[in-house]
CSV table of C-alpha atoms in Angstrom, one decimal:
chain,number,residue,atom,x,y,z
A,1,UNK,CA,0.0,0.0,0.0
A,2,UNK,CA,1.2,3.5,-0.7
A,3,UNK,CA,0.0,6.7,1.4
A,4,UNK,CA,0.9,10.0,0.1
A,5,UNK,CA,-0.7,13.5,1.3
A,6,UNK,CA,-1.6,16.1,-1.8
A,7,UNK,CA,-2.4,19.4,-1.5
A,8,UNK,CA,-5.1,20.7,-4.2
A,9,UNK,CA,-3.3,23.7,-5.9
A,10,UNK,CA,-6.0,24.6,-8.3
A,11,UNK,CA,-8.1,27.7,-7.6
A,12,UNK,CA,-11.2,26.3,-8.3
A,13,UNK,CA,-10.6,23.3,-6.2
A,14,UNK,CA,-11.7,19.3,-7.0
A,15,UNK,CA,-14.6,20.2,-9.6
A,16,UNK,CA,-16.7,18.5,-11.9
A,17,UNK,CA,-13.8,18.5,-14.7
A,18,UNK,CA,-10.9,17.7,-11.9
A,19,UNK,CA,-12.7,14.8,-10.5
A,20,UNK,CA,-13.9,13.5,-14.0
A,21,UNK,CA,-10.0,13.6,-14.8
A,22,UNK,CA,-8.9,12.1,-11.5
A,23,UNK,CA,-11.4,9.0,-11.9
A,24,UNK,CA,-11.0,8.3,-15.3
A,25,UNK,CA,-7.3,8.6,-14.6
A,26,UNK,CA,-7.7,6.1,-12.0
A,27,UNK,CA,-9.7,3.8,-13.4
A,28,UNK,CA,-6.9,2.9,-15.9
A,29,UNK,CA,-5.5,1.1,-13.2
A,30,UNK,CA,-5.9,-2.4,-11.6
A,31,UNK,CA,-4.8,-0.7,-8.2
A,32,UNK,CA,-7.8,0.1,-5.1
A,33,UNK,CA,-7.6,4.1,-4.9
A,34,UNK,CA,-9.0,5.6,-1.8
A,35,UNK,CA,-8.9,9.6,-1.0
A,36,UNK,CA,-9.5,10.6,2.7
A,37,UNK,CA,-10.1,14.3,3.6
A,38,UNK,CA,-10.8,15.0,7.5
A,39,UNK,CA,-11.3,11.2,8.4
A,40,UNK,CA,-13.6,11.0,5.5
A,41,UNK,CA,-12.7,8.1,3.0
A,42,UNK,CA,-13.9,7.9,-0.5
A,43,UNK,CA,-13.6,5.4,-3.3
A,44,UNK,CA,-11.1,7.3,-5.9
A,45,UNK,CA,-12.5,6.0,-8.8
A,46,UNK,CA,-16.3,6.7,-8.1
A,47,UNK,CA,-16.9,10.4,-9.5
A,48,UNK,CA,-19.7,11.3,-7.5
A,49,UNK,CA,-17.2,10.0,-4.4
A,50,UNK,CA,-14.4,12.6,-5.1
A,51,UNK,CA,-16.8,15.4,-5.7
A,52,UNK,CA,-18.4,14.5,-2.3
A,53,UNK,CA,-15.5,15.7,-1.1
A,54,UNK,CA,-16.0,19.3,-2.0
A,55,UNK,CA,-11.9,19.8,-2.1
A,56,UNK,CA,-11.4,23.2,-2.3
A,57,UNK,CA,-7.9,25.4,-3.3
A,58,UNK,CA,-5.0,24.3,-0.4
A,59,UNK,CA,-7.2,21.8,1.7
A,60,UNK,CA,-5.1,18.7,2.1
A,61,UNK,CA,-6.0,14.9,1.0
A,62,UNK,CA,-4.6,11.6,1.7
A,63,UNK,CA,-4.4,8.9,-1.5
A,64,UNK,CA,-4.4,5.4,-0.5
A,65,UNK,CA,-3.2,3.0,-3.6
A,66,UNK,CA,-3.6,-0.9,-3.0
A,67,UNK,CA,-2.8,-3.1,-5.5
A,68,UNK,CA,-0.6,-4.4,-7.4
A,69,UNK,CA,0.0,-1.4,-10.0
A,70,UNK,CA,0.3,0.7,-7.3
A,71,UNK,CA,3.5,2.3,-8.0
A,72,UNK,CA,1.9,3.0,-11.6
A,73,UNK,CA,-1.3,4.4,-10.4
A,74,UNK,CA,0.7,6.4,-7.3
A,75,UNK,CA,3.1,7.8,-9.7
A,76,UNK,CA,0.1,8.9,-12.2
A,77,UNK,CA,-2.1,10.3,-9.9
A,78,UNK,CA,0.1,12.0,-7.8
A,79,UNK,CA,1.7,14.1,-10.9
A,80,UNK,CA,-2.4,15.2,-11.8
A,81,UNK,CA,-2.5,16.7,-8.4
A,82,UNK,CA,0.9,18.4,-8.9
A,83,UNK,CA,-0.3,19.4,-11.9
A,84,UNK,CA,-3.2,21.0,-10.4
A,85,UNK,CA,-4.9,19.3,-13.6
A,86,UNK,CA,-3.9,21.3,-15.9
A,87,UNK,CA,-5.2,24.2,-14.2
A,88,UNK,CA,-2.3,25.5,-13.2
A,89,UNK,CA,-1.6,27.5,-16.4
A,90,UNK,CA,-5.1,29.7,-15.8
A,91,UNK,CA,-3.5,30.0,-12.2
A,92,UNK,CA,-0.1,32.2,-13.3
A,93,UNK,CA,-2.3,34.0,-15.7
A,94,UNK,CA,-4.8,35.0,-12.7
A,95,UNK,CA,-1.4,35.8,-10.3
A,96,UNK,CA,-0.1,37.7,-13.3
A,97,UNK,CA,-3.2,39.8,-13.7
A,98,UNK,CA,-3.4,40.4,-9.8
A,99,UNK,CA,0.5,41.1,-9.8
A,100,UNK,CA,-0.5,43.8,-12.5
A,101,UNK,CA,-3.3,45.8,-10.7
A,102,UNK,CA,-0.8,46.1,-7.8
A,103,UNK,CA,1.4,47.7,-9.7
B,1,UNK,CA,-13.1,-5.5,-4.1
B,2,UNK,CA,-15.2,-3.5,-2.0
B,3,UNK,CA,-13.3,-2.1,1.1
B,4,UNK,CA,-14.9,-4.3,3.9
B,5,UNK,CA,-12.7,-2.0,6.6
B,6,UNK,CA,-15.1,0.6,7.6
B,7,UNK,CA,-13.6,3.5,8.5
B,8,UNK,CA,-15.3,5.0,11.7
B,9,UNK,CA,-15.5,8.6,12.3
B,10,UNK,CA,-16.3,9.9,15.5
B,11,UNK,CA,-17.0,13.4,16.0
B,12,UNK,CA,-14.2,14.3,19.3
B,13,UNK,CA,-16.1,17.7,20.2
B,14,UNK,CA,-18.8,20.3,19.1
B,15,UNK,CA,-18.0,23.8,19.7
B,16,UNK,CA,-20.9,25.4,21.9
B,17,UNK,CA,-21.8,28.0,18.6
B,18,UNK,CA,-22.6,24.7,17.4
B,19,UNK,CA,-25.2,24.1,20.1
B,20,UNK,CA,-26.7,27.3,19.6
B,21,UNK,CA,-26.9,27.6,16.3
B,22,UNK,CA,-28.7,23.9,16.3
B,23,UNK,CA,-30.4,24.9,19.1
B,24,UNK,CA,-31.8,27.9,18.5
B,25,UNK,CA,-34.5,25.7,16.7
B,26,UNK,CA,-34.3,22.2,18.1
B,27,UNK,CA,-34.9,23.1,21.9
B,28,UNK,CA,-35.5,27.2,21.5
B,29,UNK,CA,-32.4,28.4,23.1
B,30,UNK,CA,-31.8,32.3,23.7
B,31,UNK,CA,-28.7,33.7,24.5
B,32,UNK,CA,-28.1,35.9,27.2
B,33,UNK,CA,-25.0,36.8,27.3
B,34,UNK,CA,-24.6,37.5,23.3
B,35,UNK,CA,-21.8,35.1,21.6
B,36,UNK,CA,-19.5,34.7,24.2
B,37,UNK,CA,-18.0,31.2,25.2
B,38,UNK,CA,-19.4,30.3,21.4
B,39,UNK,CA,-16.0,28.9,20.6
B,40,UNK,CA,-15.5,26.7,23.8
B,41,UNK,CA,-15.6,23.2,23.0
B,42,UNK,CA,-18.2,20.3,24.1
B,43,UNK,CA,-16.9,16.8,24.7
B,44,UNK,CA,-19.2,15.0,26.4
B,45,UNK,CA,-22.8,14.1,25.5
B,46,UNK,CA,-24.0,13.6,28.7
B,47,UNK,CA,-25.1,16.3,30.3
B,48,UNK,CA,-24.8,17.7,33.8
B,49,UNK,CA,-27.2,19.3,36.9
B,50,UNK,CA,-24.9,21.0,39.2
B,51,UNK,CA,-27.1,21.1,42.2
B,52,UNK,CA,-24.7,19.5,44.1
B,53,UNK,CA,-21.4,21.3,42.6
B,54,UNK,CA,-23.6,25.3,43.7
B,55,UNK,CA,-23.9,23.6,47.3
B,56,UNK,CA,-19.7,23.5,47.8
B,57,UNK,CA,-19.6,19.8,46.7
B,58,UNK,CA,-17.1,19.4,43.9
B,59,UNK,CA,-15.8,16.2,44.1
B,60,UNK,CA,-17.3,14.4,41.8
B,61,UNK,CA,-18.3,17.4,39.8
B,62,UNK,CA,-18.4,16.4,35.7
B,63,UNK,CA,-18.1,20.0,34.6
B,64,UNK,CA,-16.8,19.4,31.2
B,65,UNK,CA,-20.5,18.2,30.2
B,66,UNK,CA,-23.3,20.9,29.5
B,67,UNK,CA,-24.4,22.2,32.5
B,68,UNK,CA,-28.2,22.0,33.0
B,69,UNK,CA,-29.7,25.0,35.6
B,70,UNK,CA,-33.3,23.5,36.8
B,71,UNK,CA,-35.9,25.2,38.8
B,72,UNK,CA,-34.0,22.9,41.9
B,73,UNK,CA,-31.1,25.0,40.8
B,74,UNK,CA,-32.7,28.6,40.5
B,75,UNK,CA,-34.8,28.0,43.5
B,76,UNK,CA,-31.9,27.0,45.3
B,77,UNK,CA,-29.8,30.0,44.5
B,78,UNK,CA,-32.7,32.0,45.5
B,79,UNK,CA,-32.9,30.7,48.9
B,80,UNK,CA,-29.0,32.0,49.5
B,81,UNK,CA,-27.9,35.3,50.8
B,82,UNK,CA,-26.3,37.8,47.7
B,83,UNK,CA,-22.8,37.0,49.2
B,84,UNK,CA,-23.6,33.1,49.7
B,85,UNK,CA,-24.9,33.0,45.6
B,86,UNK,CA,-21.9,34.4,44.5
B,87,UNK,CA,-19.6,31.9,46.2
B,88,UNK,CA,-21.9,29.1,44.9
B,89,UNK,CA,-21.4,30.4,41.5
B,90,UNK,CA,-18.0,30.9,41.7
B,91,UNK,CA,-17.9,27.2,42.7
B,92,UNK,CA,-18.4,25.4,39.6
B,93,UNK,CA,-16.7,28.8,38.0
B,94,UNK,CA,-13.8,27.5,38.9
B,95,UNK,CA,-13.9,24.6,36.2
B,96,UNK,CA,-13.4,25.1,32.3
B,97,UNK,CA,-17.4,24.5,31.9
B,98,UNK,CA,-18.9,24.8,28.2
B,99,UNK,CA,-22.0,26.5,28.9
B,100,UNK,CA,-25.1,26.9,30.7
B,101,UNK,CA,-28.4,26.4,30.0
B,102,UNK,CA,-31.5,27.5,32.3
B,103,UNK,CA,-34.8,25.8,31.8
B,104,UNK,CA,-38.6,27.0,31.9
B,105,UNK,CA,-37.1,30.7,31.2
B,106,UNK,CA,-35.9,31.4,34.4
B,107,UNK,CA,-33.8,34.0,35.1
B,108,UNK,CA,-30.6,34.0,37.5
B,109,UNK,CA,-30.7,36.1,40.2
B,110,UNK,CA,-29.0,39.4,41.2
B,111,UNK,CA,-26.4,40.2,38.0
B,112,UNK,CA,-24.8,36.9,38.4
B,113,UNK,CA,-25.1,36.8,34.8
B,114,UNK,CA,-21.9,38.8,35.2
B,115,UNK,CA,-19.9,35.9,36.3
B,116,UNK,CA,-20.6,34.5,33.8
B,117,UNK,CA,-20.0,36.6,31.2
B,118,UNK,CA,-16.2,37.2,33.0
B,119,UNK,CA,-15.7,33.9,32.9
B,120,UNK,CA,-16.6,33.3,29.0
B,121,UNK,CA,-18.8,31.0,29.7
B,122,UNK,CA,-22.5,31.5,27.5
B,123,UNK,CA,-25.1,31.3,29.1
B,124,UNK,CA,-28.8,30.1,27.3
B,125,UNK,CA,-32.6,30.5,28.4
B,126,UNK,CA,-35.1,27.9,26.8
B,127,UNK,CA,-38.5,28.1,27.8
B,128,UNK,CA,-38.8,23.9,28.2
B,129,UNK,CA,-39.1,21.8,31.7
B,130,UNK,CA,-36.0,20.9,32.6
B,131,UNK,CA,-37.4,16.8,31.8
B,132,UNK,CA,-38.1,17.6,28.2
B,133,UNK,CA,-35.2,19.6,27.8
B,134,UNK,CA,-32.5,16.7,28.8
B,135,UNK,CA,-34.1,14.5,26.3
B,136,UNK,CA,-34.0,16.6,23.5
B,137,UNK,CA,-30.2,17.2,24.4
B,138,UNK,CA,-29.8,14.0,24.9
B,139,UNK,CA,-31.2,13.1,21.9
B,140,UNK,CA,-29.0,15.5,19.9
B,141,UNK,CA,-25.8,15.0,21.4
B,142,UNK,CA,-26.4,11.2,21.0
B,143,UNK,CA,-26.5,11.8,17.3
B,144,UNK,CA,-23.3,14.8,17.1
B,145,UNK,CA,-21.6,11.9,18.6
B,146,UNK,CA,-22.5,8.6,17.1
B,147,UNK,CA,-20.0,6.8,14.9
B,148,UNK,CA,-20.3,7.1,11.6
B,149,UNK,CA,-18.8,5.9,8.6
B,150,UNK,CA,-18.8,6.5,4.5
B,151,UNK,CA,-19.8,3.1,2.1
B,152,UNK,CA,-18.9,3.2,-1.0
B,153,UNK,CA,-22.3,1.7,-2.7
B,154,UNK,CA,-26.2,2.7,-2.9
B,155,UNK,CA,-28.5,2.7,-0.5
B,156,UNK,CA,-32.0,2.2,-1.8
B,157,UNK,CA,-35.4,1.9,-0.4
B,158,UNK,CA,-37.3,-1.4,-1.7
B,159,UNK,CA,-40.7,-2.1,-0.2
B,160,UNK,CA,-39.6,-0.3,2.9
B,161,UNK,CA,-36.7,-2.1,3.5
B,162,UNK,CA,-33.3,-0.4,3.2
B,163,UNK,CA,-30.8,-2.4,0.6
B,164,UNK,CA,-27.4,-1.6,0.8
B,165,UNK,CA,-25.4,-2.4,-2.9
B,166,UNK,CA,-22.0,-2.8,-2.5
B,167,UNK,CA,-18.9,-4.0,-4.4
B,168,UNK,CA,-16.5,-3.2,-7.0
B,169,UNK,CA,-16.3,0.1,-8.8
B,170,UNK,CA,-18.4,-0.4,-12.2
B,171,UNK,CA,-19.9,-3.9,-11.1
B,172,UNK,CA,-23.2,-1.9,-11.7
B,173,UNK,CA,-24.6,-0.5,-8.1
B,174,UNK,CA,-25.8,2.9,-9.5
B,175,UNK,CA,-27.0,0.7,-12.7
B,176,UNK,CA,-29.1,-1.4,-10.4
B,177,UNK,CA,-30.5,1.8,-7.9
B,178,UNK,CA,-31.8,3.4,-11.1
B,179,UNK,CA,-33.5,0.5,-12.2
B,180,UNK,CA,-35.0,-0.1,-8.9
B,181,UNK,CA,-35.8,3.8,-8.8
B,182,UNK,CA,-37.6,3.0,-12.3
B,183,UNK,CA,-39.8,0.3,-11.0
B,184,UNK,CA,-41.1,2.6,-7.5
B,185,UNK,CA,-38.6,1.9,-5.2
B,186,UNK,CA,-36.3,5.5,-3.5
B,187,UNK,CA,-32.9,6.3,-3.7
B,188,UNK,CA,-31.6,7.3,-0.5
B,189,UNK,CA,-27.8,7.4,-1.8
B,190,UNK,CA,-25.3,6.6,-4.9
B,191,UNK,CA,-21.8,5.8,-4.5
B,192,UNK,CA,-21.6,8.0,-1.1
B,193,UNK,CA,-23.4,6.7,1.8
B,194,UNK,CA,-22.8,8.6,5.0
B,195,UNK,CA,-23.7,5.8,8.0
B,196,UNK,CA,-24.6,6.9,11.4
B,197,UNK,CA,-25.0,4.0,14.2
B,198,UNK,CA,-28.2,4.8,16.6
B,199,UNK,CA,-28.2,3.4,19.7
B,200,UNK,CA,-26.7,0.0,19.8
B,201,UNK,CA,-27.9,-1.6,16.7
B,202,UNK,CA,-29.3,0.5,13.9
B,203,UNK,CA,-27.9,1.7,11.1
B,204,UNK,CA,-28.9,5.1,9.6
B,205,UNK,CA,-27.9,5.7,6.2
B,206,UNK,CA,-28.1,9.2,4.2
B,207,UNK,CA,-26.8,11.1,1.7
B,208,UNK,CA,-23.7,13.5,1.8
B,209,UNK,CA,-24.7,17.4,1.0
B,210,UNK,CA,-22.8,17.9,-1.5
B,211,UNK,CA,-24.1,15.1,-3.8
B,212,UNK,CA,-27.8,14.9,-3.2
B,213,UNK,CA,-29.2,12.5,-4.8
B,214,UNK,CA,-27.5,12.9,-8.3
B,215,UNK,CA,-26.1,9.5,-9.8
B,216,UNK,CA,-23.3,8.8,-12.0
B,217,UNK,CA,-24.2,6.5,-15.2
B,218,UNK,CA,-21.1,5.0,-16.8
B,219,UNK,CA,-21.3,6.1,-20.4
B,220,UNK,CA,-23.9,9.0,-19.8
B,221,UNK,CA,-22.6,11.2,-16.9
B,222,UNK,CA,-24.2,12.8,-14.1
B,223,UNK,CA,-27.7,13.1,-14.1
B,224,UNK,CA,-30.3,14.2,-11.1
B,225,UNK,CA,-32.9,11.5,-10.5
B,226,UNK,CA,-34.5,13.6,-7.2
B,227,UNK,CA,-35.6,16.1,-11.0
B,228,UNK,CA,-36.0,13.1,-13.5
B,229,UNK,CA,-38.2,10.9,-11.5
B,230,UNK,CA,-40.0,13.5,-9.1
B,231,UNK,CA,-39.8,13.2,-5.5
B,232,UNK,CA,-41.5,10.0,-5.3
B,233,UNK,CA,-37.6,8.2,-5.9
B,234,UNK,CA,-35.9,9.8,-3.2
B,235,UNK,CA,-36.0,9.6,0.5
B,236,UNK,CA,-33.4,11.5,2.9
B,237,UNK,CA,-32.5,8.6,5.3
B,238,UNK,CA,-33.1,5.4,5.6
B,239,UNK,CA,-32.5,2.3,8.1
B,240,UNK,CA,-29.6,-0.4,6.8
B,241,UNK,CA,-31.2,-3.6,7.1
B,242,UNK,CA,-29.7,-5.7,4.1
B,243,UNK,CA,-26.2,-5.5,2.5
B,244,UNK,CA,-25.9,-7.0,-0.8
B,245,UNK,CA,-22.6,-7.6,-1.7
B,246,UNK,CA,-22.4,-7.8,-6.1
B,247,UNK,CA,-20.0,-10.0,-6.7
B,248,UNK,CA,-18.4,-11.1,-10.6
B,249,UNK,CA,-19.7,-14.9,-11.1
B,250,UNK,CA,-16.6,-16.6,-10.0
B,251,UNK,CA,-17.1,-21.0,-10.4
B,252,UNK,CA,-14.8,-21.7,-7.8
B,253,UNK,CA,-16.8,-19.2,-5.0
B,254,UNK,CA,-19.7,-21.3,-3.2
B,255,UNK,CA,-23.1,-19.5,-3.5
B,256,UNK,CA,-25.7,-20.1,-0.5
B,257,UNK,CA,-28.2,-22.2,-2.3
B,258,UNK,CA,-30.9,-22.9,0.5
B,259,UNK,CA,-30.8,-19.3,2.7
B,260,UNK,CA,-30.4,-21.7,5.6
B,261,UNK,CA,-27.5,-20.4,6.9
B,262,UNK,CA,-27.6,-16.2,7.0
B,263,UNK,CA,-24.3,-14.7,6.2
B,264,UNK,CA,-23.4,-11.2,8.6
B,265,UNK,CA,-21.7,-8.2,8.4
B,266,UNK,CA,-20.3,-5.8,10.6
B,267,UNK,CA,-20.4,-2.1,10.6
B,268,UNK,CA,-19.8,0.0,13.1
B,269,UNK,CA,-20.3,-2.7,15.7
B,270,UNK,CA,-23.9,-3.7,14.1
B,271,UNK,CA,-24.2,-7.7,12.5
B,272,UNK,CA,-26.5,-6.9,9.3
B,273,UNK,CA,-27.8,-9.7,7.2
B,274,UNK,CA,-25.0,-10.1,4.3
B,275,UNK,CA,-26.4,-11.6,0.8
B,276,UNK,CA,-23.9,-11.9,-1.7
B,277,UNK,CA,-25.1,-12.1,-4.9
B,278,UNK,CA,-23.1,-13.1,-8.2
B,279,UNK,CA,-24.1,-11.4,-11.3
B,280,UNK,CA,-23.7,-12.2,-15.0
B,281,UNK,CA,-25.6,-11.5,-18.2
B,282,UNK,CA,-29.1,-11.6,-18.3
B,283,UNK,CA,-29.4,-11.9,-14.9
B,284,UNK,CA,-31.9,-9.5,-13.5
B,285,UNK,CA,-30.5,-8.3,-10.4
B,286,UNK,CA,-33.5,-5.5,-10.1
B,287,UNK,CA,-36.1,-8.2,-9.7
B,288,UNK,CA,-34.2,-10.4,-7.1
B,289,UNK,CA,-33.1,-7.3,-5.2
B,290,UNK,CA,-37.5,-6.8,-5.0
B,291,UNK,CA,-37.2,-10.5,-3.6
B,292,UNK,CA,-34.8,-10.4,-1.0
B,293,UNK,CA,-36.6,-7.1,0.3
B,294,UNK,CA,-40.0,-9.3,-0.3
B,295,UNK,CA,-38.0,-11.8,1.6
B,296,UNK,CA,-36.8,-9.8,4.1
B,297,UNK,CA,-40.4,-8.5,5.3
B,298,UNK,CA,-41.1,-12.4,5.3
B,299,UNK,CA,-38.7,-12.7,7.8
B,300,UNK,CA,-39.2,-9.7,10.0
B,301,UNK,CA,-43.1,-11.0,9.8
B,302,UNK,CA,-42.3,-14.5,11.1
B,303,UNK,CA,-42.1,-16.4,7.6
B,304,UNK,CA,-38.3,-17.9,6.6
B,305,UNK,CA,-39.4,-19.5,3.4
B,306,UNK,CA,-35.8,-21.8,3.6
B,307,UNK,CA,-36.8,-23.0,7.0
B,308,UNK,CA,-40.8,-23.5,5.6
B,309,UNK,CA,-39.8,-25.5,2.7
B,310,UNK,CA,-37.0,-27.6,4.9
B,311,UNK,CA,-40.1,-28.0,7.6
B,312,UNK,CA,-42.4,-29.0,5.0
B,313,UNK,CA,-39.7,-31.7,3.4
B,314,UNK,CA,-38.9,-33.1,7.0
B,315,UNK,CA,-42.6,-33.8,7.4
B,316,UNK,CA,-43.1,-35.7,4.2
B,317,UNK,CA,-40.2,-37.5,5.0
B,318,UNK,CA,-41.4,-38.2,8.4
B,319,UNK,CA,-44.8,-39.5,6.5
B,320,UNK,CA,-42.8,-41.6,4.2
B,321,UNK,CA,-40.9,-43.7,6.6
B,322,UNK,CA,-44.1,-44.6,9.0
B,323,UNK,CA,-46.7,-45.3,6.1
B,324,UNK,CA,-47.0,-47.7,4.1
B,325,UNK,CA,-45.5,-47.4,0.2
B,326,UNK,CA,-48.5,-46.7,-2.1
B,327,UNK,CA,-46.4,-46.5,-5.5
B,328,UNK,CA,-42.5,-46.2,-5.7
B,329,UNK,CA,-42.9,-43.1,-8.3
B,330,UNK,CA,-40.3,-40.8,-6.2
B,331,UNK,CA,-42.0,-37.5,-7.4
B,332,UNK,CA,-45.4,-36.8,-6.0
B,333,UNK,CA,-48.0,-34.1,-7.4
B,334,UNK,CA,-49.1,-31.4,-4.9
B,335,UNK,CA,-52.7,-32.5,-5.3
B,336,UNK,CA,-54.4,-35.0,-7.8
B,337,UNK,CA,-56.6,-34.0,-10.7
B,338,UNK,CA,-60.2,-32.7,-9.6
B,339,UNK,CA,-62.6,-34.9,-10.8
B,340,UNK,CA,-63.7,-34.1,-14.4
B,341,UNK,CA,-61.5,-31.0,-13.8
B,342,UNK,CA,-59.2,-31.2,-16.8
B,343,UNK,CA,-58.2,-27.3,-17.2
């Protein structure tokens, strides 16, 4: 089993389109994925599961992988969250914009 | 695999803003000391007269419960000298209390509301006897403290009785709810179902807030069925009273085949009847998930059609061996033809 704590870095949090790309992700592998958030644990692969969660930008969840692709699906999974799903872009555009009206 | 480890969740404290806020309604608090206290914590769900604790004796005193000020308590405070009240107060003052609540909208004498106040501690006013009061607190804090725990599967109610699908992501559990939902029967949850134990042995499944009751269909997305169907397919909460585990038809796996022996499983502490069912195609799961609830309600009204049928073969084999053979044909008709009957 592997543990590993994210941190959601996306603005918008774990929406619609995060979790849809998170399960789908997920379900590519053979591995058990479980996502716990304040005690709360939730079957990875089940979208209506991770948006249950109602992650929101900086709130901090734990993946669970069991199985025996687990170093696969950790791996995976883990770099989606890094890459705040591809959200991230949006999020230096937003920084720059803010950056701008302070100056 | 379905996680069979159910994680339990306990709540280890509600803050006393908490109890107001919930309170406000539920047993019609009034503050009287505005919001102060509102972020001191309660732990216990008990709660607490401090009769004793006012009169000097704090021994024993469980002042980390809610603190319960009854017309004993008023009346007693009333009886003492403005000097002696204040050391009474200033008694129980000297513990980390949460808060106070005074029944049947008594007030506390003098401006020892004050101390209070000092102290941080909030003090409420609800217009209930004191009796009535503890239940309803009781009654709350039971359920702010009760385990919970999360299932991944659907909870649906069939013929009144609560069926709990679980097993493997994309076995077919929301599949199965909306067909169920489709012949009359209420979703009470898909793929999220929030457990809370009552008392010793009932289960108390609901949906989580953020979901509702909207349902994932492989292939087709999200879609509402509390807005498709009408409120006649939803219910809020629902009793657990049957798990049925789907399982992928495996040939070396042994199936019950009689229902003699009733299979358990745990959660949270409670045994709930356990009926593992394997699926393939053209199997319809909908119509024998309508059975075991059917089958179910047999049960809970006295019936066990396994143990009928095994009753009913005991006796004929009973018969058998003390009478005498009338023909060796090994099969037997229920009944014989009527006479002349030949429909």
């Amino acid at each position: 089993m592997i543990k590993k704590e994210v941190e959601i870095k996306n603005r918008t949090g774990l929406h619609t389109r995060p979790a849809a790309m998170l399960v789908k992700l997920a379900s590519k592998f053979k591995s058990d994925f479980f996502i716990e958030k304040n005690g709360v644990e939730v079957n990875g692969k089940s979208i209506i599961g991770v948006m249950s969660l109602a992650a929101e930008q900086g709130s901090k969840l734990i993946l669970k992988f069991i199985g025996e692709d687990e170093d696969e699906a950790a791996k995976a999974i883990i770099e989606l969250f890094e890459s705040g799903f591809g959200e991230i872009e949006e999020l230096k555009k937003d920084e720059n914009r803010d950056g701008s009206q302070n100056n | 695999m379905f996680n069979k480890e159910f994680k339990e969740i306990q709540k280890t404290h509600i803050t006393v803003g908490f109890f107001y806020e919930s309170g406000k309604e539920l047993f019609k608090l009034k503050s009287l000391n505005g919001e102060v206290g509102f972020d001191r914590k309660i732990t216990d769900k008990n709660i607490h007269r401090p009769g004793l604790a006012l009169a000097g004796y704090v021994e024993l005193f469980t002042y980390n419960r809610i603190q319960v000020f009854g017309n004993t308590e008023i009346k007693y405070l009333q009886s003492l000298s403005p000097e002696e009240r204040i050391k009474s107060i200033k008694n129980i003052l000297q513990f980390e209390i949460p808060c106070v609540v005074i029944t049947n909208d008594n007030l506390l004498p003098d401006n020892l509301l004050d101390l209070f106040t000092e102290k941080q501690v909030a003090v409420f006013q609800t217009p209930l006897e004191t009796t009535k009061l503890v239940y309803f607190i009781s009654d709350f804090l039971d359920d702010q403290f009760a385990p919970q725990t999360v299932v991944h599967g659907d909870l649906v109610d069939v013929y009144g009785i609560g069926l709990l699908f679980v097993g493997r992501s994309g076995i077919g559990k929301s599949e199965i709810a909306l067909d169920l939902v489709e012949r009359g029967h209420r979703l009470v949850a898909d793929d999220v179902v929030l457990i809370t134990k009552k008392g010793e042995n009932i289960l108390i499944g609901t949906c989580n807030s953020v979901t509702k009751h909207f349902m994932e269909i492989r292939g087709l997305g999200i879609i509402d069925v509390k807005n498709m169907f009408g409120i006649r397919a939803i219910r809020y909460q629902k009793r657990v009273e049957v798990v049925v585990e789907l399982l992928d038809w495996d040939p070396k796996e042994e199936y019950t085949r009689t229902g003699l022996d009733e299979e358990h499983i745990s959660i949270l502490g409670v045994e709930i009847p356990l009926i593992k069912l394997p699926i393939f195609p053209g199997k319809n799961i909908t119509v024998i998930a309508e059975v075991i609830a059917l089958n179910h309600l047999l049960k809970h009204y006295g019936y066990d059609s396994a143990k009928e049928f095994n009753k009913n073969l005991e006796t004929i084999l009973r018969q058998k061996a003390s009478t005498i053979k009338t023909a060796d044909i090994p099969i037997e008709r229920i009944t014989r033809y009527f006479e002349h009957d030949f429909e």
